[in-house]
Short mmCIF file of C-alpha atoms in Angstrom, two decimals:
data_model
loop_
_atom_site.label_atom_id
_atom_site.label_comp_id
_atom_site.label_asym_id
_atom_site.label_seq_id
_atom_site.Cartn_x
_atom_site.Cartn_y
_atom_site.Cartn_z
CA UNK A 1 -52.66 -6.60 83.44
CA UNK A 2 -49.16 -6.96 85.06
CA UNK A 3 -46.01 -7.61 82.78
CA UNK A 4 -45.26 -11.16 84.12
CA UNK A 5 -48.92 -12.07 83.40
CA UNK A 6 -48.61 -10.61 79.64
CA UNK A 7 -45.49 -12.71 79.22
CA UNK A 8 -47.19 -15.80 80.36
CA UNK A 9 -50.26 -15.31 78.15
CA UNK A 10 -48.28 -14.69 75.20
CA UNK A 11 -46.22 -17.90 75.60
CA UNK A 12 -49.54 -19.88 76.03
CA UNK A 13 -51.14 -18.25 73.10
CA UNK A 14 -48.44 -19.28 70.75
CA UNK A 15 -49.99 -23.05 70.82
CA UNK A 16 -53.24 -21.18 69.47
CA UNK A 17 -51.60 -18.80 66.83
CA UNK A 18 -53.82 -19.71 63.99
CA UNK A 19 -56.71 -18.23 65.58
CA UNK A 20 -55.25 -14.52 65.35
CA UNK A 21 -55.70 -12.63 62.24
CA UNK A 22 -52.73 -10.59 62.96
CA UNK A 23 -49.41 -11.36 64.76
CA UNK A 24 -47.40 -8.22 65.63
CA UNK A 25 -43.81 -9.05 66.46
CA UNK A 26 -41.50 -6.80 68.54
CA UNK A 27 -37.78 -7.66 67.94
CA UNK A 28 -34.32 -5.99 68.67
CA UNK A 29 -31.03 -6.94 66.91
CA UNK A 30 -29.23 -10.07 66.75
CA UNK A 31 -26.70 -9.04 69.60
CA UNK A 32 -29.75 -9.27 71.90
CA UNK A 33 -28.14 -7.02 74.67
CA UNK A 34 -30.07 -5.75 77.56
CA UNK A 35 -31.37 -2.77 75.88
CA UNK A 36 -32.78 -4.87 72.83
CA UNK A 37 -34.43 -7.49 75.43
CA UNK A 38 -36.06 -4.66 77.59
CA UNK A 39 -37.21 -2.61 74.69
CA UNK A 40 -38.86 -5.53 73.08
CA UNK A 41 -40.49 -6.76 76.26
CA UNK A 42 -41.81 -3.34 77.45
CA UNK A 43 -43.07 -1.89 74.03
CA UNK A 44 -44.83 -5.25 73.45
CA UNK A 45 -46.53 -4.83 76.45
CA UNK A 46 -47.39 -1.28 75.52
CA UNK A 47 -48.69 -2.53 72.22
CA UNK A 48 -50.83 -4.78 73.88
CA UNK A 49 -52.49 -2.20 76.07
CA UNK A 50 -53.14 0.29 73.53
CA UNK A 51 -54.08 -1.92 70.69
CA UNK A 52 -56.73 -3.76 72.68
CA UNK A 53 -57.43 -6.14 69.81
CA UNK A 54 -58.62 -9.70 70.46
CA UNK A 55 -57.75 -10.47 66.75
CA UNK A 56 -54.01 -9.51 67.23
CA UNK A 57 -51.22 -11.17 69.08
CA UNK A 58 -48.46 -9.25 70.28
CA UNK A 59 -45.20 -11.08 70.56
CA UNK A 60 -41.92 -9.72 72.03
CA UNK A 61 -39.16 -11.78 70.37
CA UNK A 62 -35.51 -11.92 71.78
CA UNK A 63 -33.38 -12.30 68.53
CA UNK A 64 -31.22 -15.40 69.84
CA UNK A 65 -31.84 -19.02 70.18
CA UNK A 66 -33.60 -19.94 73.28
CA UNK A 67 -30.63 -22.09 74.50
CA UNK A 68 -28.47 -18.62 74.55
CA UNK A 69 -31.10 -16.77 76.93
CA UNK A 70 -29.00 -17.93 80.10
CA UNK A 71 -25.83 -16.63 78.80
CA UNK A 72 -27.10 -13.06 78.82
CA UNK A 73 -26.17 -12.92 82.46
CA UNK A 74 -27.45 -9.19 82.88
CA UNK A 75 -30.71 -9.72 81.22
CA UNK A 76 -31.22 -12.84 83.35
CA UNK A 77 -30.56 -10.88 86.50
CA UNK A 78 -32.75 -7.86 85.58
CA UNK A 79 -35.47 -9.91 84.49
CA UNK A 80 -35.18 -12.45 87.18
CA UNK A 81 -35.75 -9.68 89.88
CA UNK A 82 -39.39 -9.53 88.71
CA UNK A 83 -39.92 -13.19 88.27
CA UNK A 84 -39.27 -13.41 84.61
CA UNK A 85 -37.07 -16.36 83.44
CA UNK A 86 -36.41 -18.46 80.41
CA UNK A 87 -39.75 -19.91 80.74
CA UNK A 88 -41.22 -16.67 79.87
CA UNK A 89 -38.69 -15.92 77.12
CA UNK A 90 -39.89 -16.17 73.40
CA UNK A 91 -36.92 -16.33 71.23
CA UNK A 92 -35.97 -16.87 67.37
CA UNK A 93 -36.54 -20.59 67.48
CA UNK A 94 -39.84 -20.48 69.39
CA UNK A 95 -41.56 -18.85 66.54
CA UNK A 96 -41.23 -19.23 62.77
CA UNK A 97 -42.05 -16.03 61.06
CA UNK A 98 -42.01 -17.02 57.64
CA UNK A 99 -45.29 -18.71 57.55
CA UNK A 100 -46.89 -15.91 59.17
CA UNK A 101 -45.16 -13.55 56.55
CA UNK A 102 -46.36 -15.88 53.59
CA UNK A 103 -50.19 -15.73 54.85
CA UNK A 104 -49.81 -11.97 55.21
CA UNK A 105 -50.42 -12.10 58.93
CA UNK A 106 -47.22 -10.54 60.11
CA UNK A 107 -46.52 -7.14 61.32
CA UNK A 108 -43.16 -6.18 62.81
CA UNK A 109 -41.88 -3.50 65.08
CA UNK A 110 -38.11 -2.90 65.19
CA UNK A 111 -36.52 -1.87 68.40
CA UNK A 112 -32.69 -1.04 68.71
CA UNK A 113 -32.15 -1.41 65.06
CA UNK A 114 -33.69 -0.08 61.90
CA UNK A 115 -33.55 -2.98 59.37
CA UNK A 116 -34.67 -6.32 59.96
CA UNK A 117 -31.48 -8.30 61.19
CA UNK A 118 -30.31 -10.59 58.37
CA UNK A 119 -33.81 -11.24 56.77
CA UNK A 120 -34.47 -8.47 54.34
CA UNK A 121 -37.46 -10.34 53.05
CA UNK A 122 -39.20 -9.90 56.35
CA UNK A 123 -38.25 -6.10 56.37
CA UNK A 124 -41.03 -5.59 54.04
CA UNK A 125 -43.77 -6.02 56.96
CA UNK A 126 -41.96 -3.44 59.12
CA UNK A 127 -44.56 -0.94 60.43
CA UNK A 128 -42.37 0.61 62.97
CA UNK A 129 -38.81 1.49 64.05
CA UNK A 130 -37.72 2.74 67.34
CA UNK A 131 -33.77 3.05 67.54
CA UNK A 132 -31.00 5.02 68.51
CA UNK A 133 -28.60 3.93 65.84
CA UNK A 134 -27.88 5.88 62.60
CA UNK A 135 -30.72 5.37 60.07
CA UNK A 136 -29.56 2.97 57.25
CA UNK A 137 -32.90 1.92 55.91
CA UNK A 138 -33.25 2.40 52.29
CA UNK A 139 -36.92 3.09 52.20
CA UNK A 140 -38.98 4.08 55.11
CA UNK A 141 -42.44 4.65 53.12
CA UNK A 142 -45.28 3.87 55.30
CA UNK A 143 -43.30 3.22 58.37
CA UNK A 144 -43.46 5.07 61.68
CA UNK A 145 -39.94 6.12 62.49
CA UNK A 146 -38.67 7.07 65.80
CA UNK A 147 -34.92 7.41 65.34
CA UNK A 148 -32.60 9.50 67.43
CA UNK A 149 -28.89 9.18 68.75
CA UNK A 150 -29.62 8.87 72.53
CA UNK A 151 -27.65 6.71 74.98
CA UNK A 152 -30.10 3.92 75.25
CA UNK A 153 -33.08 2.68 73.00
CA UNK A 154 -35.16 2.24 76.21
CA UNK A 155 -34.97 6.14 76.47
CA UNK A 156 -37.10 6.51 73.42
CA UNK A 157 -39.45 3.51 74.68
CA UNK A 158 -39.82 5.39 77.78
CA UNK A 159 -40.53 8.49 76.04
CA UNK A 160 -43.31 6.90 74.11
CA UNK A 161 -44.83 5.13 76.91
CA UNK A 162 -45.08 8.15 79.23
CA UNK A 163 -46.40 10.40 76.53
CA UNK A 164 -49.41 7.95 75.68
CA UNK A 165 -52.26 8.56 78.41
CA UNK A 166 -53.64 5.25 77.25
CA UNK A 167 -51.01 3.55 78.82
CA UNK A 168 -51.12 2.50 82.53
CA UNK A 169 -47.49 2.34 83.77
CA UNK A 170 -46.67 -0.86 85.48
CA UNK A 171 -43.94 -0.04 88.17
CA UNK A 172 -42.14 -3.19 86.82
CA UNK A 173 -41.86 -1.68 83.49
CA UNK A 174 -40.36 1.63 84.94
CA UNK A 175 -37.89 -0.30 86.91
CA UNK A 176 -36.77 -2.15 83.91
CA UNK A 177 -36.59 0.91 81.63
CA UNK A 178 -34.79 2.86 84.28
CA UNK A 179 -32.11 0.03 84.98
CA UNK A 180 -31.38 -0.07 81.08
CA UNK A 181 -30.90 3.42 80.57
CA UNK A 182 -28.51 3.65 83.36
CA UNK A 183 -26.68 0.50 82.18
CA UNK A 184 -26.36 2.06 78.70
CA UNK A 185 -25.11 5.58 79.89
CA UNK A 186 -22.61 4.15 82.35
CA UNK A 187 -24.80 5.61 85.17
CA UNK A 188 -25.49 8.82 83.19
CA UNK A 189 -21.64 9.52 83.43
CA UNK A 190 -20.66 12.36 81.16
CA UNK A 191 -17.02 11.20 80.92
CA UNK A 192 -18.14 8.12 79.01
CA UNK A 193 -19.87 10.32 76.41
CA UNK A 194 -22.72 8.23 75.94
CA UNK A 195 -25.53 10.17 77.88
CA UNK A 196 -27.81 12.83 76.49
CA UNK A 197 -30.03 15.23 78.02
CA UNK A 198 -33.05 13.20 76.94
CA UNK A 199 -31.60 10.03 78.78
CA UNK A 200 -31.26 12.10 82.02
CA UNK A 201 -34.73 13.44 81.49
CA UNK A 202 -36.55 9.96 81.41
CA UNK A 203 -34.52 8.40 84.17
CA UNK A 204 -35.80 11.21 86.28
CA UNK A 205 -39.21 10.80 84.92
CA UNK A 206 -38.95 7.10 85.48
CA UNK A 207 -37.98 7.61 89.19
CA UNK A 208 -41.24 9.22 89.51
CA UNK A 209 -42.83 5.85 89.49
CA UNK A 210 -40.23 4.22 91.56
CA UNK A 211 -39.75 4.15 95.33
CA UNK A 212 -36.40 5.93 96.45
CA UNK A 213 -33.87 4.33 94.16
CA UNK A 214 -29.81 4.48 94.43
CA UNK A 215 -28.77 4.66 90.85
CA UNK A 216 -25.11 3.60 91.43
CA UNK A 217 -26.38 0.51 93.12
CA UNK A 218 -28.69 -0.39 90.54
CA UNK A 219 -25.73 0.13 88.01
CA UNK A 220 -23.08 -1.71 89.91
CA UNK A 221 -25.45 -4.73 90.55
CA UNK A 222 -26.09 -4.94 86.78
CA UNK A 223 -22.38 -4.70 85.99
CA UNK A 224 -21.58 -7.62 88.40
CA UNK A 225 -24.12 -9.66 86.82
CA UNK A 226 -23.03 -8.82 83.43
CA UNK A 227 -19.32 -9.53 84.25
CA UNK A 228 -20.13 -12.87 85.78
CA UNK A 229 -18.72 -15.17 83.01
CA UNK A 230 -17.24 -17.74 85.28
CA UNK A 231 -19.58 -20.40 83.94
CA UNK A 232 -19.36 -19.51 80.24
CA UNK A 233 -17.18 -20.91 77.59
CA UNK A 234 -15.19 -19.05 75.35
CA UNK A 235 -17.50 -19.76 72.50
CA UNK A 236 -20.53 -18.88 74.71
CA UNK A 237 -18.62 -15.46 75.61
CA UNK A 238 -17.94 -14.79 72.04
CA UNK A 239 -21.65 -15.24 70.84
CA UNK A 240 -23.24 -13.59 73.93
CA UNK A 241 -23.12 -10.21 72.63
CA UNK A 242 -22.63 -10.56 68.76
CA UNK A 243 -23.31 -8.68 65.62
CA UNK A 244 -22.04 -9.20 62.06
CA UNK A 245 -21.06 -7.19 58.90
CA UNK A 246 -21.96 -9.40 55.98
CA UNK A 247 -21.07 -8.51 52.55
CA UNK A 248 -20.87 -10.74 49.22
CA UNK A 249 -17.15 -11.59 49.70
CA UNK A 250 -16.59 -11.51 53.43
CA UNK A 251 -18.11 -11.94 56.90
CA UNK A 252 -16.91 -9.98 59.95
CA UNK A 253 -18.21 -10.89 63.43
CA UNK A 254 -17.96 -8.50 66.13
CA UNK A 255 -18.25 -9.57 69.89
CA UNK A 256 -18.51 -7.51 72.86
CA UNK A 257 -17.12 -9.08 76.15
CA UNK A 258 -17.14 -7.58 79.40
CA UNK A 259 -13.42 -8.36 80.69
CA UNK A 260 -10.24 -6.87 79.74
CA UNK A 261 -8.69 -8.36 76.53
CA UNK A 262 -5.53 -9.54 78.25
CA UNK A 263 -7.78 -11.77 80.83
CA UNK A 264 -9.67 -12.99 77.62
CA UNK A 265 -6.57 -14.06 76.09
CA UNK A 266 -5.35 -16.10 78.71
CA UNK A 267 -8.34 -18.39 78.60
CA UNK A 268 -7.36 -22.24 77.91
CA UNK A 269 -7.40 -23.19 74.16
CA UNK A 270 -8.48 -19.59 73.27
CA UNK A 271 -6.81 -19.90 69.60
CA UNK A 272 -8.76 -23.16 69.05
CA UNK A 273 -11.79 -21.51 70.34
CA UNK A 274 -11.54 -18.53 68.00
CA UNK A 275 -11.08 -20.80 65.02
CA UNK A 276 -13.93 -22.90 65.92
CA UNK A 277 -16.08 -19.74 66.38
CA UNK A 278 -15.18 -18.54 62.94
CA UNK A 279 -16.08 -21.90 61.32
CA UNK A 280 -19.42 -22.25 63.16
CA UNK A 281 -20.34 -18.78 62.09
CA UNK A 282 -18.85 -18.97 58.66
CA UNK A 283 -17.02 -15.78 59.39
CA UNK A 284 -13.69 -14.64 57.71
CA UNK A 285 -12.65 -12.51 60.98
CA UNK A 286 -13.85 -11.48 64.64
CA UNK A 287 -13.46 -8.18 66.01
CA UNK A 288 -13.45 -8.43 69.85
CA UNK A 289 -14.40 -5.38 71.85
CA UNK A 290 -13.70 -5.82 75.47
CA UNK A 291 -14.87 -3.48 78.13
CA UNK A 292 -13.43 -3.45 81.79
CA UNK A 293 -13.91 -0.99 84.54
CA UNK A 294 -11.18 1.77 85.31
CA UNK A 295 -9.32 1.20 88.61
CA UNK A 296 -11.51 3.75 90.36
CA UNK A 297 -14.71 2.13 89.09
CA UNK A 298 -16.08 5.40 87.85
CA UNK A 299 -15.79 4.88 84.24
CA UNK A 300 -14.48 2.20 81.77
CA UNK A 301 -11.73 1.19 79.61
CA UNK A 302 -11.92 -0.29 76.10
CA UNK A 303 -9.61 -2.81 74.32
CA UNK A 304 -9.91 -3.92 70.75
CA UNK A 305 -8.62 -7.15 69.17
CA UNK A 306 -8.76 -8.69 65.65
CA UNK A 307 -8.50 -12.27 64.97
CA UNK A 308 -8.21 -13.81 61.37
CA UNK A 309 -6.10 -16.65 60.08
CA UNK A 310 -6.06 -14.47 56.75
CA UNK A 311 -3.03 -12.08 57.47
CA UNK A 312 -4.29 -9.64 54.37
CA UNK A 313 -8.01 -9.35 56.12
CA UNK A 314 -6.40 -8.93 59.63
CA UNK A 315 -4.10 -6.19 58.40
CA UNK A 316 -6.70 -4.40 56.46
CA UNK A 317 -9.12 -4.36 59.50
CA UNK A 318 -6.32 -3.18 61.84
CA UNK A 319 -4.88 -0.50 59.61
CA UNK A 320 -8.33 0.87 58.65
CA UNK A 321 -9.54 1.19 62.35
CA UNK A 322 -6.21 2.78 63.31
CA UNK A 323 -6.29 5.54 60.81
CA UNK A 324 -10.16 6.27 60.97
CA UNK A 325 -11.04 9.76 61.89
CA UNK A 326 -14.65 9.63 62.05
CA UNK A 327 -14.57 8.90 65.01
CA UNK A 328 -10.72 8.44 65.63
CA UNK A 329 -10.40 5.43 68.00
CA UNK A 330 -6.90 6.30 69.45
CA UNK A 331 -5.66 2.85 69.23
CA UNK A 332 -2.40 2.01 70.98
CA UNK A 333 -0.80 -1.39 70.30
CA UNK A 334 -0.81 -3.93 73.15
CA UNK A 335 1.66 -6.81 73.23
CA UNK A 336 0.05 -10.49 72.66
CA UNK A 337 1.57 -13.83 71.90
CA UNK A 338 -1.79 -15.05 70.46
CA UNK A 339 -1.10 -16.19 66.79
CA UNK A 340 -3.20 -14.37 64.21
CA UNK A 341 -4.34 -11.70 66.83
CA UNK A 342 -3.83 -7.95 66.73
CA UNK A 343 -4.61 -6.25 70.26
CA UNK A 344 -5.05 -2.42 70.94
CA UNK A 345 -5.92 -0.46 73.94
CA UNK A 346 -8.64 2.02 72.65
CA UNK A 347 -8.22 5.41 73.84
CA UNK A 348 -11.42 6.84 72.62
CA UNK A 349 -13.60 5.07 75.22
CA UNK A 350 -16.73 6.70 73.84
CA UNK A 351 -16.52 4.86 70.67
CA UNK A 352 -18.75 1.84 71.08
CA UNK A 353 -19.59 -0.84 68.75
CA UNK A 354 -22.50 1.26 67.47
CA UNK A 355 -19.71 3.64 66.08
CA UNK A 356 -17.13 1.03 65.02
CA UNK A 357 -19.56 -1.47 63.06
CA UNK A 358 -20.24 1.16 60.17
CA UNK A 359 -16.46 1.72 60.06
CA UNK A 360 -15.88 -1.83 59.43
CA UNK A 361 -18.96 -2.05 56.90
CA UNK A 362 -17.46 0.82 54.85
CA UNK A 363 -14.17 -1.10 54.40
CA UNK A 364 -15.70 -3.66 52.13
CA UNK A 365 -18.08 -1.66 50.41
#
């Protein structure tokens, strides 16, 4: 069975979901970046092959509303090369997991995260975790854990698939995994400090399943697609790659945006849109991490902005991030005329949102 056929059949089978004894969902984190999307789709395809159970429906779920699929321009591009589009995507609002959970028919595999995003009651039915973030689960009893700090979760997915003789590699799967590892590791660039030996190993192994491939061309084309934000509103841009830190007294949003921060701040009505965004997400502040290519194009630059109408909160976040040493962010103040907004050039480009989110979380514990 080809990947496209699998996705088409899963979508069709949702109409007859009651006939299945078990529904095994594979889902990534709430930012639903390329890594989460490809990890969920390819690992669900793998489970379908190896389980070979007519009583189990395996469903890859993209952890966003269906209407947000098209604003993930890099995922749209990578999947679209293989004929996969929004008609094949199954998103959070396409399948209500709660009735499945209440009827004890739900199993969950988490990819690119290791706790169930925002729904702890569903965390009880997690049976497997594949993740490249720091383990934050309070309990892992009875759960198959594959957690390792590598550049991309798709590296760990590729490892599991290549080591299982029961799985027949679809060249499309190999290409999707390969492209995502290159994307997450900045084309295996050691200067970005994201690539590990295992990422390199599985890029090379995947290339054995592919015709001659130009890594730089693959990487650059995805960056062009990701940076194509011309048709997106500021609100769409803020929610395109979004995560949260939620504590009893405060909610902090963190958006990743693929343009220079100064360019983002020149958008028309940016202050009104930032305020509208906070209200719509019931958040108290938003941390905006922007990424742009260096002039040579060989690496990236990062900028960091904090917006909150609450001055005390804005100062707390900015001062904490300026003084942190694990890791040091090397934040250098940038001038901005945008009210209630603090901007920095981030000298430590190796510190991604994956490292910064835990720092924000610790501030409010």
